[in-house]
Amino acid sequence: MSRFTDLRGRASVFAVGLLLSTAVVGLTGAMNAEAGTLSKVAFGKTPDGKTVDLYVLQNGRITVKISTYGAIITSIEVPDRDGKLDDVVLGFDDLTGYLGKHPYFGATVGRVANRVAKGKFTLNGHEYTLATNNGPNALHGGLKGFDKVVWKAEELESGDGPSVRLSYTSPDGEEGYPGNLSVSILFTVTADDKLKIEYAAETDKATPVNLSNHSYFNLGGKNSDTIRDHEITLNADRYTPVDDTLIPTGEIAPVADTPYDLRKPTVIGARIDRLQNEPRGFDHNFVLNNPDGKLTLAAHVYDPKSGRVLEVSTTEPGVQFYTGNFLDGTDKGKGGVAYKQHQAICLETQHFPDSINHPSFPNTVLEPGKKFSQTTVYTFSTR
């Protein structure tokens, strides 16, 4: 599967798949897109003096904040079943936290999200070497990936709701990747309580591209210290088993009769306890039931305590489900909270890990004259 489109004749229609049955009641109150608001506040400066802004997108019920540093989602405030607002993503109160070392809280990751085995790949007869920043492997774009650069921002008028487009040009050779790659990401908060993220990229030389967002979700809010009681459903009949360094073996295996079968609502903590990996938890790519690359429901998450529901739809073939296994209290986030193991989940919509080294996996190579596109939508509601 490829989601690269010829620029000389591009026409695509995304249809929302309703593949998981749920009993979700939407957040109350109707609002026109025009009622949404977009504002900008100063967020600080980088060590080399670059100004960083924070864009605030609101529709009257949900509020999303996005930093031009790293194209990072710093906050998503949504109501619970009683209408009480709370922030449902991990992160920091100020720019300083994001400038330091952290596990990609809310970040846009690229040029290649996830892992590349041993930091090497061969493309068109040339071997490329990347920084190995995750054990023996390359992870999330390298030492200075897209999460560590300042993006250019453009405020837009959108019929869907308040929008901001962030753009960045990654020069040829950056972090070892070939080609000048122009990337843009459009963030929109819609009138019907969705955060829509639309990615696009073009290159002048063949290069692997796999973009994603790395938000850590806890639907219980900032005072909730676990996601073990959350329920998850994944629209995936198969997954990609991994070795001890979390690199896919190349097998695409059925989830049936394994702990990875999350096709029905499953309490996350109970299923974590059935796993044997260390640190214990999920950090696996699930092969979505999305053969046509259309916008399709990938995941449904429910927090019984707050009543909050998150649905994730995507055009991508895979989603990396991660349960915060490596959080160990080292990272102190919003309000000084020390984030600990299993305090949040990530649902990273993307192509498969190490696809560049597995010809049988969906293609991640973007060629000159073609355009990368990816759409992911987060829908918030309560029940």
C-alpha positions as a Python dict, from the first residue, in 0.01 Angstrom:
ca = {
    (1, 'M'): (0, 0, 0),
    (2, 'S'): (120, 350, -79),
    (3, 'R'): (-33, 687, -2),
    (4, 'F'): (189, 877, -244),
    (5, 'T'): (-11, 1058, -512),
    (6, 'D'): (104, 1176, -855),
    (7, 'L'): (92, 1557, -849),
    (8, 'R'): (-5, 1569, -1216),
    (9, 'G'): (-347, 1417, -1150),
    (10, 'R'): (-433, 1405, -784),
    (11, 'A'): (-789, 1329, -679),
    (12, 'S'): (-881, 1154, -357),
    (13, 'V'): (-1190, 1119, -145),
    (14, 'F'): (-1169, 1015, 218),
    (15, 'A'): (-1465, 827, 364),
    (16, 'V'): (-1508, 774, 735),
    (17, 'G'): (-1531, 402, 811),
    (18, 'L'): (-1765, 296, 1087),
    (19, 'L'): (-1609, -42, 1153),
    (20, 'L'): (-1641, -56, 1531),
    (21, 'S'): (-1983, -48, 1691),
    (22, 'T'): (-2000, 180, 1995),
    (23, 'A'): (-2261, 327, 2220),
    (24, 'V'): (-2115, 674, 2224),
    (25, 'V'): (-2318, 981, 2307),
    (26, 'G'): (-2164, 1297, 2157),
    (27, 'L'): (-2077, 1603, 2356),
    (28, 'T'): (-2378, 1830, 2395),
    (29, 'G'): (-2425, 2156, 2215),
    (30, 'A'): (-2415, 2246, 1849),
    (31, 'M'): (-2187, 2512, 1711),
    (32, 'N'): (-2108, 2652, 1371),
    (33, 'A'): (-1748, 2634, 1251),
    (34, 'E'): (-1746, 3014, 1242),
    (35, 'A'): (-1788, 3017, 1620),
    (36, 'G'): (-1444, 2864, 1671),
    (37, 'T'): (-1151, 3084, 1767),
    (38, 'L'): (-780, 3086, 1691),
    (39, 'S'): (-529, 3284, 1895),
    (40, 'K'): (-153, 3303, 1933),
    (41, 'V'): (55, 3356, 2246),
    (42, 'A'): (430, 3379, 2298),
    (43, 'F'): (579, 3053, 2426),
    (44, 'G'): (946, 3155, 2461),
    (45, 'K'): (1269, 3125, 2266),
    (46, 'T'): (1504, 2844, 2175),
    (47, 'P'): (1866, 2852, 2299),
    (48, 'D'): (1971, 2995, 1960),
    (49, 'G'): (1718, 3280, 1990),
    (50, 'K'): (1435, 3157, 1768),
    (51, 'T'): (1090, 3273, 1874),
    (52, 'V'): (839, 3000, 1958),
    (53, 'D'): (463, 3060, 1952),
    (54, 'L'): (171, 2866, 2091),
    (55, 'Y'): (-146, 2849, 1883),
    (56, 'V'): (-474, 2799, 2068),
    (57, 'L'): (-762, 2644, 1871),
    (58, 'Q'): (-1106, 2638, 2034),
    (59, 'N'): (-1462, 2552, 1936),
    (60, 'G'): (-1629, 2644, 2267),
    (61, 'R'): (-1604, 2295, 2416),
    (62, 'I'): (-1256, 2165, 2336),
    (63, 'T'): (-927, 2356, 2334),
    (64, 'V'): (-610, 2241, 2160),
    (65, 'K'): (-271, 2411, 2197),
    (66, 'I'): (6, 2362, 1942),
    (67, 'S'): (366, 2482, 1966),
    (68, 'T'): (568, 2592, 1665),
    (69, 'Y'): (862, 2418, 1833),
    (70, 'G'): (840, 2056, 1725),
    (71, 'A'): (483, 2100, 1594),
    (72, 'I'): (397, 1973, 1940),
    (73, 'I'): (43, 1933, 2076),
    (74, 'T'): (98, 2066, 2426),
    (75, 'S'): (-259, 2044, 2556),
    (76, 'I'): (-603, 1907, 2469),
    (77, 'E'): (-880, 2012, 2709),
    (78, 'V'): (-1209, 1826, 2677),
    (79, 'P'): (-1510, 1784, 2912),
    (80, 'D'): (-1600, 1470, 3104),
    (81, 'R'): (-1955, 1334, 3127),
    (82, 'D'): (-2039, 1606, 3383),
    (83, 'G'): (-1897, 1884, 3166),
    (84, 'K'): (-1578, 1929, 3370),
    (85, 'L'): (-1284, 2029, 3152),
    (86, 'D'): (-945, 1865, 3189),
    (87, 'D'): (-625, 1824, 2992),
    (88, 'V'): (-599, 1470, 2850),
    (89, 'V'): (-241, 1471, 2714),
    (90, 'L'): (92, 1456, 2894),
    (91, 'G'): (348, 1732, 2853),
    (92, 'F'): (500, 2036, 3020),
    (93, 'D'): (378, 2372, 3146),
    (94, 'D'): (636, 2572, 2951),
    (95, 'L'): (878, 2556, 2661),
    (96, 'T'): (1175, 2468, 2883),
    (97, 'G'): (1042, 2119, 2940),
    (98, 'Y'): (1005, 2052, 2567),
    (99, 'L'): (1357, 2183, 2497),
    (100, 'G'): (1502, 1920, 2728),
    (101, 'K'): (1519, 1544, 2683),
    (102, 'H'): (1176, 1380, 2695),
    (103, 'P'): (995, 1086, 2529),
    (104, 'Y'): (839, 1289, 2244),
    (105, 'F'): (543, 1424, 2442),
    (106, 'G'): (290, 1550, 2184),
    (107, 'A'): (556, 1584, 1914),
    (108, 'T'): (542, 1555, 1539),
    (109, 'V'): (794, 1280, 1463),
    (110, 'G'): (982, 1241, 1135),
    (111, 'R'): (1131, 1234, 877),
    (112, 'V'): (1068, 866, 963),
    (113, 'A'): (854, 789, 1267),
    (114, 'N'): (930, 478, 1472),
    (115, 'R'): (1241, 262, 1431),
    (116, 'V'): (1488, 190, 1153),
    (117, 'A'): (1695, -123, 1223),
    (118, 'K'): (2058, -51, 1304),
    (119, 'G'): (2014, 298, 1161),
    (120, 'K'): (2075, 179, 806),
    (121, 'F'): (1881, 141, 483),
    (122, 'T'): (1958, 107, 113),
    (123, 'L'): (1772, 311, -149),
    (124, 'N'): (1844, 314, -522),
    (125, 'G'): (2170, 131, -467),
    (126, 'H'): (2305, 369, -202),
    (127, 'E'): (2337, 279, 167),
    (128, 'Y'): (2240, 551, 412),
    (129, 'T'): (2351, 565, 775),
    (130, 'L'): (2144, 730, 1049),
    (131, 'A'): (2216, 809, 1412),
    (132, 'T'): (2136, 517, 1642),
    (133, 'N'): (1949, 695, 1922),
    (134, 'N'): (1745, 401, 2055),
    (135, 'G'): (1976, 117, 2145),
    (136, 'P'): (2110, -22, 1817),
    (137, 'N'): (1835, 146, 1613),
    (138, 'A'): (1734, 488, 1480),
    (139, 'L'): (1414, 631, 1628),
    (140, 'H'): (1171, 909, 1527),
    (141, 'G'): (1395, 1094, 1284),
    (142, 'G'): (1724, 1096, 1472),
    (143, 'L'): (1910, 1318, 1715),
    (144, 'K'): (1738, 1630, 1583),
    (145, 'G'): (1418, 1515, 1423),
    (146, 'F'): (1113, 1722, 1336),
    (147, 'D'): (1027, 1738, 1707),
    (148, 'K'): (1331, 1962, 1771),
    (149, 'V'): (1295, 2231, 1502),
    (150, 'V'): (1089, 2551, 1485),
    (151, 'W'): (813, 2533, 1225),
    (152, 'K'): (671, 2824, 1026),
    (153, 'A'): (306, 2894, 1107),
    (154, 'E'): (22, 3020, 891),
    (155, 'E'): (-324, 3098, 1028),
    (156, 'L'): (-601, 2985, 795),
    (157, 'E'): (-971, 3041, 750),
    (158, 'S'): (-1133, 2701, 723),
    (159, 'G'): (-1492, 2598, 676),
    (160, 'D'): (-1429, 2316, 923),
    (161, 'G'): (-1312, 2536, 1212),
    (162, 'P'): (-1003, 2721, 1339),
    (163, 'S'): (-689, 2599, 1160),
    (164, 'V'): (-316, 2655, 1162),
    (165, 'R'): (-69, 2517, 909),
    (166, 'L'): (287, 2446, 1020),
    (167, 'S'): (559, 2397, 760),
    (168, 'Y'): (925, 2297, 759),
    (169, 'T'): (1182, 2215, 491),
    (170, 'S'): (1426, 1944, 588),
    (171, 'P'): (1748, 1990, 388),
    (172, 'D'): (1916, 1716, 190),
    (173, 'G'): (2131, 1509, 425),
    (174, 'E'): (1963, 1620, 747),
    (175, 'E'): (1999, 1336, 999),
    (176, 'G'): (2136, 1124, 715),
    (177, 'Y'): (1824, 1128, 497),
    (178, 'P'): (1841, 1211, 124),
    (179, 'G'): (1654, 1490, -52),
    (180, 'N'): (1515, 1831, 35),
    (181, 'L'): (1181, 1747, 193),
    (182, 'S'): (908, 2012, 224),
    (183, 'V'): (654, 1923, 491),
    (184, 'S'): (329, 2088, 595),
    (185, 'I'): (80, 1992, 867),
    (186, 'L'): (-268, 2139, 894),
    (187, 'F'): (-425, 2127, 1240),
    (188, 'T'): (-801, 2195, 1262),
    (189, 'V'): (-1047, 2188, 1552),
    (190, 'T'): (-1389, 2122, 1405),
    (191, 'A'): (-1735, 2221, 1521),
    (192, 'D'): (-1814, 1858, 1604),
    (193, 'D'): (-1529, 1811, 1853),
    (194, 'K'): (-1262, 1667, 1629),
    (195, 'L'): (-893, 1746, 1603),
    (196, 'K'): (-802, 1684, 1241),
    (197, 'I'): (-436, 1659, 1136),
    (198, 'E'): (-351, 1660, 765),
    (199, 'Y'): (9, 1593, 665),
    (200, 'A'): (166, 1662, 325),
    (201, 'A'): (522, 1641, 190),
    (202, 'E'): (720, 1669, -135),
    (203, 'T'): (1082, 1588, -214),
    (204, 'D'): (1341, 1644, -487),
    (205, 'K'): (1512, 1308, -426),
    (206, 'A'): (1374, 968, -333),
    (207, 'T'): (1353, 940, 46),
    (208, 'P'): (1162, 743, 309),
    (209, 'V'): (883, 941, 476),
    (210, 'N'): (665, 830, 767),
    (211, 'L'): (508, 1113, 970),
    (212, 'S'): (304, 1083, 1288),
    (213, 'N'): (204, 1256, 1609),
    (214, 'H'): (328, 1121, 1943),
    (215, 'S'): (69, 1248, 2191),
    (216, 'Y'): (36, 1061, 2520),
    (217, 'F'): (-331, 1032, 2619),
    (218, 'N'): (-486, 982, 2961),
    (219, 'L'): (-862, 1041, 2935),
    (220, 'G'): (-886, 1065, 3313),
    (221, 'G'): (-713, 1404, 3301),
    (222, 'K'): (-399, 1548, 3451),
    (223, 'N'): (-458, 1399, 3799),
    (224, 'S'): (-506, 1045, 3671),
    (225, 'D'): (-197, 834, 3725),
    (226, 'T'): (-285, 529, 3515),
    (227, 'I'): (-450, 412, 3196),
    (228, 'R'): (-474, 53, 3313),
    (229, 'D'): (-848, 99, 3370),
    (230, 'H'): (-910, 245, 3023),
    (231, 'E'): (-1081, 24, 2767),
    (232, 'I'): (-942, -2, 2416),
    (233, 'T'): (-1065, -147, 2088),
    (234, 'L'): (-838, -167, 1782),
    (235, 'N'): (-965, -231, 1430),
    (236, 'A'): (-682, -471, 1351),
    (237, 'D'): (-689, -841, 1268),
    (238, 'R'): (-308, -860, 1247),
    (239, 'Y'): (7, -716, 1401),
    (240, 'T'): (382, -718, 1336),
    (241, 'P'): (580, -922, 1594),
    (242, 'V'): (911, -769, 1703),
    (243, 'D'): (1254, -875, 1826),
    (244, 'D'): (1412, -775, 2156),
    (245, 'T'): (1496, -428, 2019),
    (246, 'L'): (1136, -371, 1899),
    (247, 'I'): (1223, -413, 1531),
    (248, 'P'): (964, -612, 1331),
    (249, 'T'): (1072, -963, 1239),
    (250, 'G'): (899, -925, 902),
    (251, 'E'): (608, -1150, 995),
    (252, 'I'): (252, -1018, 976),
    (253, 'A'): (71, -1236, 1228),
    (254, 'P'): (-296, -1280, 1321),
    (255, 'V'): (-400, -1141, 1659),
    (256, 'A'): (-656, -1417, 1713),
    (257, 'D'): (-587, -1630, 2022),
    (258, 'T'): (-307, -1398, 2138),
    (259, 'P'): (-286, -1117, 2399),
    (260, 'Y'): (-274, -878, 2102),
    (261, 'D'): (-637, -941, 2011),
    (262, 'L'): (-795, -605, 2095),
    (263, 'R'): (-1080, -623, 1847),
    (264, 'K'): (-1337, -608, 2126),
    (265, 'P'): (-1339, -359, 2417),
    (266, 'T'): (-1055, -467, 2643),
    (267, 'V'): (-936, -336, 2980),
    (268, 'I'): (-578, -231, 2909),
    (269, 'G'): (-429, -328, 3245),
    (270, 'A'): (-572, -678, 3239),
    (271, 'R'): (-424, -737, 2894),
    (272, 'I'): (-85, -588, 2989),
    (273, 'D'): (-63, -847, 3265),
    (274, 'R'): (-78, -1123, 3003),
    (275, 'L'): (226, -993, 2815),
    (276, 'Q'): (576, -1129, 2873),
    (277, 'N'): (794, -845, 2742),
    (278, 'E'): (1003, -619, 2966),
    (279, 'P'): (930, -345, 3044),
    (280, 'R'): (580, -488, 3048),
    (281, 'G'): (326, -337, 2813),
    (282, 'F'): (232, -274, 2452),
    (283, 'D'): (475, -116, 2207),
    (284, 'H'): (355, -283, 1889),
    (285, 'N'): (240, -196, 1541),
    (286, 'F'): (-111, -313, 1460),
    (287, 'V'): (-206, -371, 1096),
    (288, 'L'): (-532, -182, 1050),
    (289, 'N'): (-822, -324, 853),
    (290, 'N'): (-782, -43, 602),
    (291, 'P'): (-672, -190, 267),
    (292, 'D'): (-787, 107, 60),
    (293, 'G'): (-613, 385, 254),
    (294, 'K'): (-938, 568, 322),
    (295, 'L'): (-1014, 753, 644),
    (296, 'T'): (-1118, 464, 866),
    (297, 'L'): (-1181, 415, 1235),
    (298, 'A'): (-867, 266, 1387),
    (299, 'A'): (-909, 285, 1764),
    (300, 'H'): (-1171, 349, 2029),
    (301, 'V'): (-1067, 433, 2386),
    (302, 'Y'): (-1302, 476, 2684),
    (303, 'D'): (-1233, 588, 3040),
    (304, 'P'): (-1513, 455, 3264),
    (305, 'K'): (-1438, 701, 3545),
    (306, 'S'): (-1463, 1025, 3347),
    (307, 'G'): (-1685, 896, 3068),
    (308, 'R'): (-1449, 1043, 2808),
    (309, 'V'): (-1422, 869, 2475),
    (310, 'L'): (-1147, 905, 2213),
    (311, 'E'): (-1187, 768, 1862),
    (312, 'V'): (-893, 773, 1622),
    (313, 'S'): (-951, 754, 1246),
    (314, 'T'): (-671, 750, 991),
    (315, 'T'): (-574, 690, 629),
    (316, 'E'): (-262, 504, 744),
    (317, 'P'): (-214, 125, 730),
    (318, 'G'): (-88, 91, 1087),
    (319, 'V'): (-105, 225, 1440),
    (320, 'Q'): (167, 189, 1701),
    (321, 'F'): (-9, 119, 2032),
    (322, 'Y'): (222, 212, 2321),
    (323, 'T'): (131, 202, 2689),
    (324, 'G'): (405, 422, 2833),
    (325, 'N'): (620, 127, 2936),
    (326, 'F'): (939, 334, 2960),
    (327, 'L'): (791, 614, 3174),
    (328, 'D'): (964, 575, 3510),
    (329, 'G'): (908, 898, 3704),
    (330, 'T'): (1212, 1070, 3555),
    (331, 'D'): (1006, 1310, 3345),
    (332, 'K'): (829, 1569, 3559),
    (333, 'G'): (550, 1724, 3358),
    (334, 'K'): (254, 1956, 3407),
    (335, 'G'): (217, 2069, 3766),
    (336, 'G'): (540, 1890, 3856),
    (337, 'V'): (380, 1546, 3819),
    (338, 'A'): (634, 1266, 3779),
    (339, 'Y'): (503, 1058, 3491),
    (340, 'K'): (523, 689, 3569),
    (341, 'Q'): (480, 362, 3384),
    (342, 'H'): (138, 309, 3222),
    (343, 'Q'): (27, 665, 3291),
    (344, 'A'): (-68, 725, 2927),
    (345, 'I'): (-114, 559, 2590),
    (346, 'C'): (5, 658, 2244),
    (347, 'L'): (-179, 574, 1925),
    (348, 'E'): (74, 666, 1656),
    (349, 'T'): (-93, 635, 1315),
    (350, 'Q'): (176, 556, 1061),
    (351, 'H'): (331, 306, 822),
    (352, 'F'): (496, 5, 982),
    (353, 'P'): (823, 33, 1179),
    (354, 'D'): (1136, -31, 970),
    (355, 'S'): (929, -46, 651),
    (356, 'I'): (1227, 77, 448),
    (357, 'N'): (1403, -253, 525),
    (358, 'H'): (1100, -478, 462),
    (359, 'P'): (989, -482, 96),
    (360, 'S'): (674, -675, 193),
    (361, 'F'): (557, -388, 417),
    (362, 'P'): (361, -89, 281),
    (363, 'N'): (592, 145, 91),
    (364, 'T'): (738, 451, 264),
    (365, 'V'): (956, 581, -21),
    (366, 'L'): (846, 918, -157),
    (367, 'E'): (963, 991, -512),
    (368, 'P'): (1012, 1333, -676),
    (369, 'G'): (694, 1448, -851),
    (370, 'K'): (470, 1269, -604),
    (371, 'K'): (310, 1389, -283),
    (372, 'F'): (293, 1228, 59),
    (373, 'S'): (-41, 1266, 232),
    (374, 'Q'): (-175, 1139, 561),
    (375, 'T'): (-488, 1231, 757),
    (376, 'T'): (-561, 1143, 1119),
    (377, 'V'): (-867, 1255, 1312),
    (378, 'Y'): (-916, 1245, 1691),
    (379, 'T'): (-1284, 1261, 1791),
    (380, 'F'): (-1376, 1340, 2151),
    (381, 'S'): (-1709, 1258, 2314),
    (382, 'T'): (-1857, 1118, 2637),
    (383, 'R'): (-2087, 844, 2747),
}
